[in-house]
Tab-separated table of C-alpha atoms and ligand atoms in Angstrom:
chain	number	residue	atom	x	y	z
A	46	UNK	CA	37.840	40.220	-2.837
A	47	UNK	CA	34.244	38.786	-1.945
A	48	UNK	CA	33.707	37.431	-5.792
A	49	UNK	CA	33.255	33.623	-6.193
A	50	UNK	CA	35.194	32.216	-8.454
A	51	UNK	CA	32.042	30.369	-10.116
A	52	UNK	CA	29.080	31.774	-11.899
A	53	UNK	CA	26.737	28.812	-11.135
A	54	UNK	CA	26.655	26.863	-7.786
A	55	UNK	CA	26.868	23.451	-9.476
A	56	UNK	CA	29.263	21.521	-7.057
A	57	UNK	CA	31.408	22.106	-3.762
A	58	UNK	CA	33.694	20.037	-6.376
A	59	UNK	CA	34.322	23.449	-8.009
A	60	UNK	CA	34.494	25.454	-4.965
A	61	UNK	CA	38.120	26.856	-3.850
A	62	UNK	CA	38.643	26.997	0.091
A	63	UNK	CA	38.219	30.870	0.102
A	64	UNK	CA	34.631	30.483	-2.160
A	65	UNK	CA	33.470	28.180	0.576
A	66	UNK	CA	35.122	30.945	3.008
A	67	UNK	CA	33.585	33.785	1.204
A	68	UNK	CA	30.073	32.104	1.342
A	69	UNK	CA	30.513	31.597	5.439
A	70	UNK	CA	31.381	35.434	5.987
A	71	UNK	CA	28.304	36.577	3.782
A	72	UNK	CA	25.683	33.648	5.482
A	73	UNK	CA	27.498	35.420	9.178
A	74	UNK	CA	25.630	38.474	7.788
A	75	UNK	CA	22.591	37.207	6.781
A	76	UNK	CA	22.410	34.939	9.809
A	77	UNK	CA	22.166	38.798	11.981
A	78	UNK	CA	19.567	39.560	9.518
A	79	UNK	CA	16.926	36.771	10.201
A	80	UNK	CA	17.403	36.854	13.709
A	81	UNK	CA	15.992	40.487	13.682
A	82	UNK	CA	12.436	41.860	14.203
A	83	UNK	CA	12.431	42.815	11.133
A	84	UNK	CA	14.103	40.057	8.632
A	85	UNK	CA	14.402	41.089	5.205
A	86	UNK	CA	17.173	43.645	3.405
A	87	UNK	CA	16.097	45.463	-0.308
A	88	UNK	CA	19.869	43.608	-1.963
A	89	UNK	CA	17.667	41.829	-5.104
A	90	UNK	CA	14.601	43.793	-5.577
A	91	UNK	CA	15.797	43.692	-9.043
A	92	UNK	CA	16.193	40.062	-9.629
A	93	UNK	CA	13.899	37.125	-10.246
A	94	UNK	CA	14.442	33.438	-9.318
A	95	UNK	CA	12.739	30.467	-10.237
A	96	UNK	CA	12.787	27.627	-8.205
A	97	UNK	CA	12.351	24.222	-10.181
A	98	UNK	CA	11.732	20.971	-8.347
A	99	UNK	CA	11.404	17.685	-10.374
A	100	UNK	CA	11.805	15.870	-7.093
A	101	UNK	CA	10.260	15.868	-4.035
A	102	UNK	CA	11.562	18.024	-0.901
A	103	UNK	CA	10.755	19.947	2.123
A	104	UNK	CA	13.827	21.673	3.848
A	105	UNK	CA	15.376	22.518	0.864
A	106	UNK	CA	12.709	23.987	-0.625
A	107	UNK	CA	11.164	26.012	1.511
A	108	UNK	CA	14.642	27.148	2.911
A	109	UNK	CA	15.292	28.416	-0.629
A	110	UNK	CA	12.017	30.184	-1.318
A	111	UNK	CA	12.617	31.839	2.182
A	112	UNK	CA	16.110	32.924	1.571
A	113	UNK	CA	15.062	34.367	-1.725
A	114	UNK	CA	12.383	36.616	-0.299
A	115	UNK	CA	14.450	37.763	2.622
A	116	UNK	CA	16.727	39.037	0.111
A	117	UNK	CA	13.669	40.792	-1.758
A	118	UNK	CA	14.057	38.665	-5.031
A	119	UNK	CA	10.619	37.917	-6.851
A	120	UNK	CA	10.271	34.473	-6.943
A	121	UNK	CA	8.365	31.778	-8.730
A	122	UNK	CA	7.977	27.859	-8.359
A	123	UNK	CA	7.719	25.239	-10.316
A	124	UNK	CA	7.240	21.468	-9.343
A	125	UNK	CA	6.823	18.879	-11.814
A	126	UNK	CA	4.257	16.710	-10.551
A	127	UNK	CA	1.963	19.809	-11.567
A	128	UNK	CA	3.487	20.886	-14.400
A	129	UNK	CA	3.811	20.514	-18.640
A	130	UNK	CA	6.552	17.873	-18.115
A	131	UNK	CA	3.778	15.212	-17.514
A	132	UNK	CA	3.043	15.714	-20.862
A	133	UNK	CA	6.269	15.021	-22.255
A	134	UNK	CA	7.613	18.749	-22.341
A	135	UNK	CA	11.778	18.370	-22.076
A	136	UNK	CA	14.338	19.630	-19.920
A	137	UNK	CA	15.279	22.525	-21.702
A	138	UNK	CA	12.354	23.639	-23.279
A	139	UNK	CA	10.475	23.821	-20.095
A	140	UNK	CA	13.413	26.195	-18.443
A	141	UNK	CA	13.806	28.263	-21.290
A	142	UNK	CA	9.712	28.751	-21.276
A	143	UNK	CA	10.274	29.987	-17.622
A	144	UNK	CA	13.510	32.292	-18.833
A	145	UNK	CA	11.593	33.500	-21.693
A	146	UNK	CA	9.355	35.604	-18.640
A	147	UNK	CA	12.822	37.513	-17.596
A	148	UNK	CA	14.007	34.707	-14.986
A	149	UNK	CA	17.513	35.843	-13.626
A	150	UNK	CA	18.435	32.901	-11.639
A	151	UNK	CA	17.393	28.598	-11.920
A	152	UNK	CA	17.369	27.136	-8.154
A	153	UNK	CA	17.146	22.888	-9.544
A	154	UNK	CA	16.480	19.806	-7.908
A	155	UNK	CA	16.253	16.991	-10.064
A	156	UNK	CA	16.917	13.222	-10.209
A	157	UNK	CA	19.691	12.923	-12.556
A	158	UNK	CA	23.210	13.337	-11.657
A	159	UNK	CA	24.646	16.353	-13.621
A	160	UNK	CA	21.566	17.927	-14.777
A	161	UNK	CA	22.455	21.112	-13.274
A	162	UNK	CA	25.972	21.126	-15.069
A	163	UNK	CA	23.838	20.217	-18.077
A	164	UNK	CA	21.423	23.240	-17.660
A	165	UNK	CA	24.221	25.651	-16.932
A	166	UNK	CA	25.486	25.032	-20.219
A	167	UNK	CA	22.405	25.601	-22.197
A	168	UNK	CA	20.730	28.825	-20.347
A	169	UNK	CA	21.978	32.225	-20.052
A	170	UNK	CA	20.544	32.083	-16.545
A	171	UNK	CA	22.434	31.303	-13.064
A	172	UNK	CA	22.304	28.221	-12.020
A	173	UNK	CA	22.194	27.019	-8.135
A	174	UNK	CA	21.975	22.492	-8.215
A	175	UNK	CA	19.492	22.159	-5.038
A	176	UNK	CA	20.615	18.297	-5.413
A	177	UNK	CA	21.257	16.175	-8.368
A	178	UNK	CA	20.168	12.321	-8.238
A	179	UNK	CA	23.111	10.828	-6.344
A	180	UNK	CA	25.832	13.143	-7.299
A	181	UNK	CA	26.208	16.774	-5.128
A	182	UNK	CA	23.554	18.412	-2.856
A	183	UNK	CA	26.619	21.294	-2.366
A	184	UNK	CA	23.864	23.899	-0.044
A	185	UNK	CA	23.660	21.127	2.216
A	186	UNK	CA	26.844	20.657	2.438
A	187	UNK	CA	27.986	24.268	2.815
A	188	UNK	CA	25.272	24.364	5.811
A	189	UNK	CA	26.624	22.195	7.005
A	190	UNK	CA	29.854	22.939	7.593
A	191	UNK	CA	28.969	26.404	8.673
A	192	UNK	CA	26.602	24.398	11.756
A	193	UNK	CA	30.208	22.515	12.672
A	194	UNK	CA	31.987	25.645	12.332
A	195	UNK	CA	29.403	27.312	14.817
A	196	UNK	CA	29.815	24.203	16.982
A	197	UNK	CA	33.794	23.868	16.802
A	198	UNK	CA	35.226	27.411	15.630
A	199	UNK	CA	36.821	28.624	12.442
A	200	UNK	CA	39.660	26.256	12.516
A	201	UNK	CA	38.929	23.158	10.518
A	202	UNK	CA	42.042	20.891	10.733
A	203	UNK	CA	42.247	18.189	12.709
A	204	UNK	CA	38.220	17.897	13.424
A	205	UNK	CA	37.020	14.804	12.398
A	206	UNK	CA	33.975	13.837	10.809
A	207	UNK	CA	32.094	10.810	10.251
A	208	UNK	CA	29.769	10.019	7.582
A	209	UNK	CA	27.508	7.495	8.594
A	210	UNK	CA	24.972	5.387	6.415
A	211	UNK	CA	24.172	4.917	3.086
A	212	UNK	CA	27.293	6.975	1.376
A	213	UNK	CA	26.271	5.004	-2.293
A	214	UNK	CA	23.332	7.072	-2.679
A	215	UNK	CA	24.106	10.110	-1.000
A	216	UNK	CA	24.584	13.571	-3.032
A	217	UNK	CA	25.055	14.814	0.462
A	218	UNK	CA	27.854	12.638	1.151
A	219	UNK	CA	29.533	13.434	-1.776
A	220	UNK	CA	29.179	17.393	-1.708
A	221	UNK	CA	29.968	16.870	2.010
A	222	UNK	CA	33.348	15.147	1.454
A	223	UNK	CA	34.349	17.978	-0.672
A	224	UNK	CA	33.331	20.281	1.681
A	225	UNK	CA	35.256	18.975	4.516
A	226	UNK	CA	38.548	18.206	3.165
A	227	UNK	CA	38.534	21.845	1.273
A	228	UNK	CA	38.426	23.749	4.843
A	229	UNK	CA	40.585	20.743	6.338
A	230	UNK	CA	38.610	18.264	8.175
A	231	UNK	CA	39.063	14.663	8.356
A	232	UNK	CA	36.880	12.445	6.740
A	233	UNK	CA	35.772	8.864	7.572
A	234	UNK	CA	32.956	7.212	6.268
A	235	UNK	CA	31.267	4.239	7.996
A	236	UNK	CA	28.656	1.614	6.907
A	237	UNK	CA	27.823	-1.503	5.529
A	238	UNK	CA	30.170	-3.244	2.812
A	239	UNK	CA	27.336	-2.731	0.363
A	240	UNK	CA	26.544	1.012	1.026
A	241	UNK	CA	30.277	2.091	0.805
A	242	UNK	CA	31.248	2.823	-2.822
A	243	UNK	CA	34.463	0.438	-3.776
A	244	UNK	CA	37.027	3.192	-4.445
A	245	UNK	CA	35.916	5.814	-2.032
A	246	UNK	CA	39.538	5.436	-0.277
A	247	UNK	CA	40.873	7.325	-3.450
A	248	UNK	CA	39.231	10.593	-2.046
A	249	UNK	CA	41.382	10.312	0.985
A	250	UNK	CA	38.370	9.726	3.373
A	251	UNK	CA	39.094	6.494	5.820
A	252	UNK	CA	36.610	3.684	5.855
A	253	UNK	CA	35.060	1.816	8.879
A	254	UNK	CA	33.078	-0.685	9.021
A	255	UNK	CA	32.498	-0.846	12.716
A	256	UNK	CA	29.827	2.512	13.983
A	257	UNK	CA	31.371	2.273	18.019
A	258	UNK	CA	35.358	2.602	16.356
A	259	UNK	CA	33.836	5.136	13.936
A	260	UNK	CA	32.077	7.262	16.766
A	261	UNK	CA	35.221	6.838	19.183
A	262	UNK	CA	37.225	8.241	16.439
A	263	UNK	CA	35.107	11.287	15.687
A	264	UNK	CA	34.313	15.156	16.784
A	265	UNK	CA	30.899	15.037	14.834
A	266	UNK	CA	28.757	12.285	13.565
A	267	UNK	CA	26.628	12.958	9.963
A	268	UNK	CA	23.621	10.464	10.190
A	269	UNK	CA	22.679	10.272	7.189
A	270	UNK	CA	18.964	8.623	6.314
A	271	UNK	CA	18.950	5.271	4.396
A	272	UNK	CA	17.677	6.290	0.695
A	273	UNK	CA	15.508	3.488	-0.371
A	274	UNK	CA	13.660	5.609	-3.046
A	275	UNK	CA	17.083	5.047	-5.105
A	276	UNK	CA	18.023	1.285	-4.240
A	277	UNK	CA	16.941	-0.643	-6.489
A	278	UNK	CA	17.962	-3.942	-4.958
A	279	UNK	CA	17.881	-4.446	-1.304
A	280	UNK	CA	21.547	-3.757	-0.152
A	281	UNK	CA	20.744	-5.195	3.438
A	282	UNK	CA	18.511	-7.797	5.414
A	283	UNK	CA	15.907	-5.266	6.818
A	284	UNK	CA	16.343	-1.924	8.137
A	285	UNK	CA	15.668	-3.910	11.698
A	286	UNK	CA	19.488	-5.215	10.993
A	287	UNK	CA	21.000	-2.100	9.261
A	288	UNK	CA	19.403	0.199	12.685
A	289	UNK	CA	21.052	-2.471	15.375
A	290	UNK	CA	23.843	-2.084	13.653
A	291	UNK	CA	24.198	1.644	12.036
A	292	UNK	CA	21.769	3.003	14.544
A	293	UNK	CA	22.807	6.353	16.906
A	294	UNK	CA	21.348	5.634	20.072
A	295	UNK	CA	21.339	7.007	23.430
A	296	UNK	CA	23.084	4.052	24.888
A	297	UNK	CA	25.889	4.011	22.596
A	298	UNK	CA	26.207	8.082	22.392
A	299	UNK	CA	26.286	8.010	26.367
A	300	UNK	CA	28.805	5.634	26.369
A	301	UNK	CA	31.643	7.347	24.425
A	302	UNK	CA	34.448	8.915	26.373
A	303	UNK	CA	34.022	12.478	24.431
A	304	UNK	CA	30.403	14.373	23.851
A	305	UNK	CA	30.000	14.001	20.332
A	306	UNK	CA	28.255	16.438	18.147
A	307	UNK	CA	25.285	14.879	16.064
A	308	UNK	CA	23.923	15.991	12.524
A	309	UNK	CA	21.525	14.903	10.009
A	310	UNK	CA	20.070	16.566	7.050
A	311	UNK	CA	17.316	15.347	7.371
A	312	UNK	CA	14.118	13.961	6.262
A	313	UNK	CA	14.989	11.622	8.880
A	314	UNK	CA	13.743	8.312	10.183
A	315	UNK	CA	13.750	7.981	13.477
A	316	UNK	CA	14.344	4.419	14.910
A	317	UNK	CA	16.599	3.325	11.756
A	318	UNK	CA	19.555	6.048	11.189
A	319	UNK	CA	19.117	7.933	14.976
A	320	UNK	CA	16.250	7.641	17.535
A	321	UNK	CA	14.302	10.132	19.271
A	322	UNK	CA	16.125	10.588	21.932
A	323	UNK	CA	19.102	11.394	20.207
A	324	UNK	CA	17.660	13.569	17.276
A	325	UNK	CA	16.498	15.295	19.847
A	326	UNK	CA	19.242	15.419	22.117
A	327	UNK	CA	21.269	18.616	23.253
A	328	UNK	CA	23.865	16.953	21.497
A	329	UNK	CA	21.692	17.252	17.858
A	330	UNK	CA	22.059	20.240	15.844
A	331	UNK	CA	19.657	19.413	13.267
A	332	UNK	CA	17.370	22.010	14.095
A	333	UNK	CA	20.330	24.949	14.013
A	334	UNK	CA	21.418	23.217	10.478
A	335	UNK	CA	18.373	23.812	9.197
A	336	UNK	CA	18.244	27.567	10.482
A	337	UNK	CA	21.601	27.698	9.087
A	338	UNK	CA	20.533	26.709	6.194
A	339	UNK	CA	18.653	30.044	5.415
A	340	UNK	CA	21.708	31.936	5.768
A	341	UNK	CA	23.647	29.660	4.053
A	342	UNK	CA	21.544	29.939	0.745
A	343	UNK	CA	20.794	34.035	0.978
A	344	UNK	CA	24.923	33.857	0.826
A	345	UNK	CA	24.884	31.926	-2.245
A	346	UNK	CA	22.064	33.643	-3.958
A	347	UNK	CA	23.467	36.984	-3.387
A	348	UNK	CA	27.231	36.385	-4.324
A	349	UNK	CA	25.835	34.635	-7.641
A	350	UNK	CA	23.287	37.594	-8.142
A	351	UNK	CA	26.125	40.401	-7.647
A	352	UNK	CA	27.932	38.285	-10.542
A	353	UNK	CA	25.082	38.397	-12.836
A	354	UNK	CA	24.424	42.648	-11.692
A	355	UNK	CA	27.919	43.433	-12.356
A	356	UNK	CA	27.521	41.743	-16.446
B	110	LIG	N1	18.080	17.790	3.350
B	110	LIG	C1	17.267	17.827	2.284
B	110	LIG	O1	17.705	17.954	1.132
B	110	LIG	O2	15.945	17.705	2.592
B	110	LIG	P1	14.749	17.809	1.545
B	110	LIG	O3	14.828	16.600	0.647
B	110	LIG	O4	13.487	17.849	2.373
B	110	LIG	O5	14.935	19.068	0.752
């Protein structure tokens, strides 16, 4: 069966191992496809997609949009800074203005946790969460994986992962955990006391406080980039402290006694999370997640578009 067992993408949360499976085997496809001269198959000529961003972002985005027109879905956007919303216009009224024009599918990023759960209960419209405030950012997540997969084969148990930064704030943390543990990875995540949510022990991830234990422990290392925009006190001296301490650099990656692979989702900030010369390292696979990333979301779009066909 290649049916997800969801009709929205909402969280990796509600993902089963062989959804998360399923996904990889359709993005292997679609990966072929935009490699070729010619980069774009006729699957959702009949279906359109809005893309709605209340919050600001680049990969995602664009990587969307892209993955939408390779699959031959009309597509519109919508971003709020230009949009009705400044003048008060809600939630719901402003996505069921958009449906009203025959929209099939709702691609979301927003700044509240669980508005995408809260849209997919009020529109008869698909819904794919692009990121929700500090709760699940499951495409990234599901990229991913499928990068490590690339990196380290099919077989997820016993590779070890290490989340590194500021897991408090981080949907990608979050969707990432869920990710990992469903396909059988080990999870640790490292940083500061005051970046590492109390209870985070209770999703069976380790915690380390130390980044040179953390890395000597690890297959792949998940930088993640410090998000100020949602700290609203300062959780740390100065990001001069947090990068001497919870910054990947070429001295310490060289000095490990394995090669470790090195991720980040990116937007990064080089000099506090990783430095140059390791984000750009042939050790870094940012660039391939982002590729992957493509894939990754024509696989979603289509499996959740074949649901919607077969209504
Ligand atoms: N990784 C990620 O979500 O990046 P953007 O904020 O640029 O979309």
């Amino acid at each position: 069966m290649n049916n997800l067992s969801v009709d929205h993408l909402i969280g990796i949360k509600d993902l089963t191992k062989e959804d998360i499976e399923i996904i990889f085997k359709t993005a292997d496809s679609f990966k072929q496809v935009i490699n070729r001269p010619i980069k774009k198959v006729p699957s959702l000529r009949d279906i359109t997609i809005a893309n709605l961003f209340f919050e600001n972002s680049t990969r995602t985005r664009l990587s969307f949009e892209l993955a939408e027109k390779r699959l031959s879905a009309d597509v519109v956007n919508f971003s709020a800074a230009s949009s009705s919303v400044k003048k008060g216009e809600t939630l719901v009224d402003t996505v069921n203005n958009i449906l009203s024009m025959k929209v099939d599918m709702v691609v979301m990023r927003h700044s509240s946790p669980g508005a995408a759960k809260f849209l997919s209960e009020r529109i008869g419209a698909a819904v794919v969460n692009a990121g929700d405030g500090t709760h699940e950012h499951p495409t990234q997540a599901l990229l991913d994986s499928y990068s490590i997969r690339e990196q380290h084969g099919e077989d997820f148990n016993g590779r070890k992962v290490v989340i590194v930064g500021d897991i408090s704030h981080s949907r990608v943390a979050l969707s990432n955990i869920y990710c990992l543990q469903k396909l059988g990875a080990e999870v640790m995540v490292c940083g500061p006391t005051t970046l590492i949510p109390k209870h985070i022990d209770k999703l069976g991830v380790k915690v380390e406080h130390d980044l040179r234990t953390a890395l000597e422990w690890c297959d792949v290392a998940n930088m993640l980039r410090i998000q100020l925009e949602r700290q609203d006190i300062k959780y740390f001296p100065s990001l001069r402290e947090y990068s001497m301490l919870y910054g990947l650099n070429k001295e310490i990656l060289d000095s490990l006694s394995k090669k470790i692979t090195v991720m980040h989702p990116g937007p990064i900030n080089r000099g506090v999370e990783i430095t140059s010369d390791v984000a750009d390292s042939d050790q870094s696979i940012i660039l391939q997640q982002v590729e992957n990333g493509v894939a990754i979301r024509m696989a979603v779009i289509y499996l959740l578009a074949s649901k919607i066909k077969r209504q």
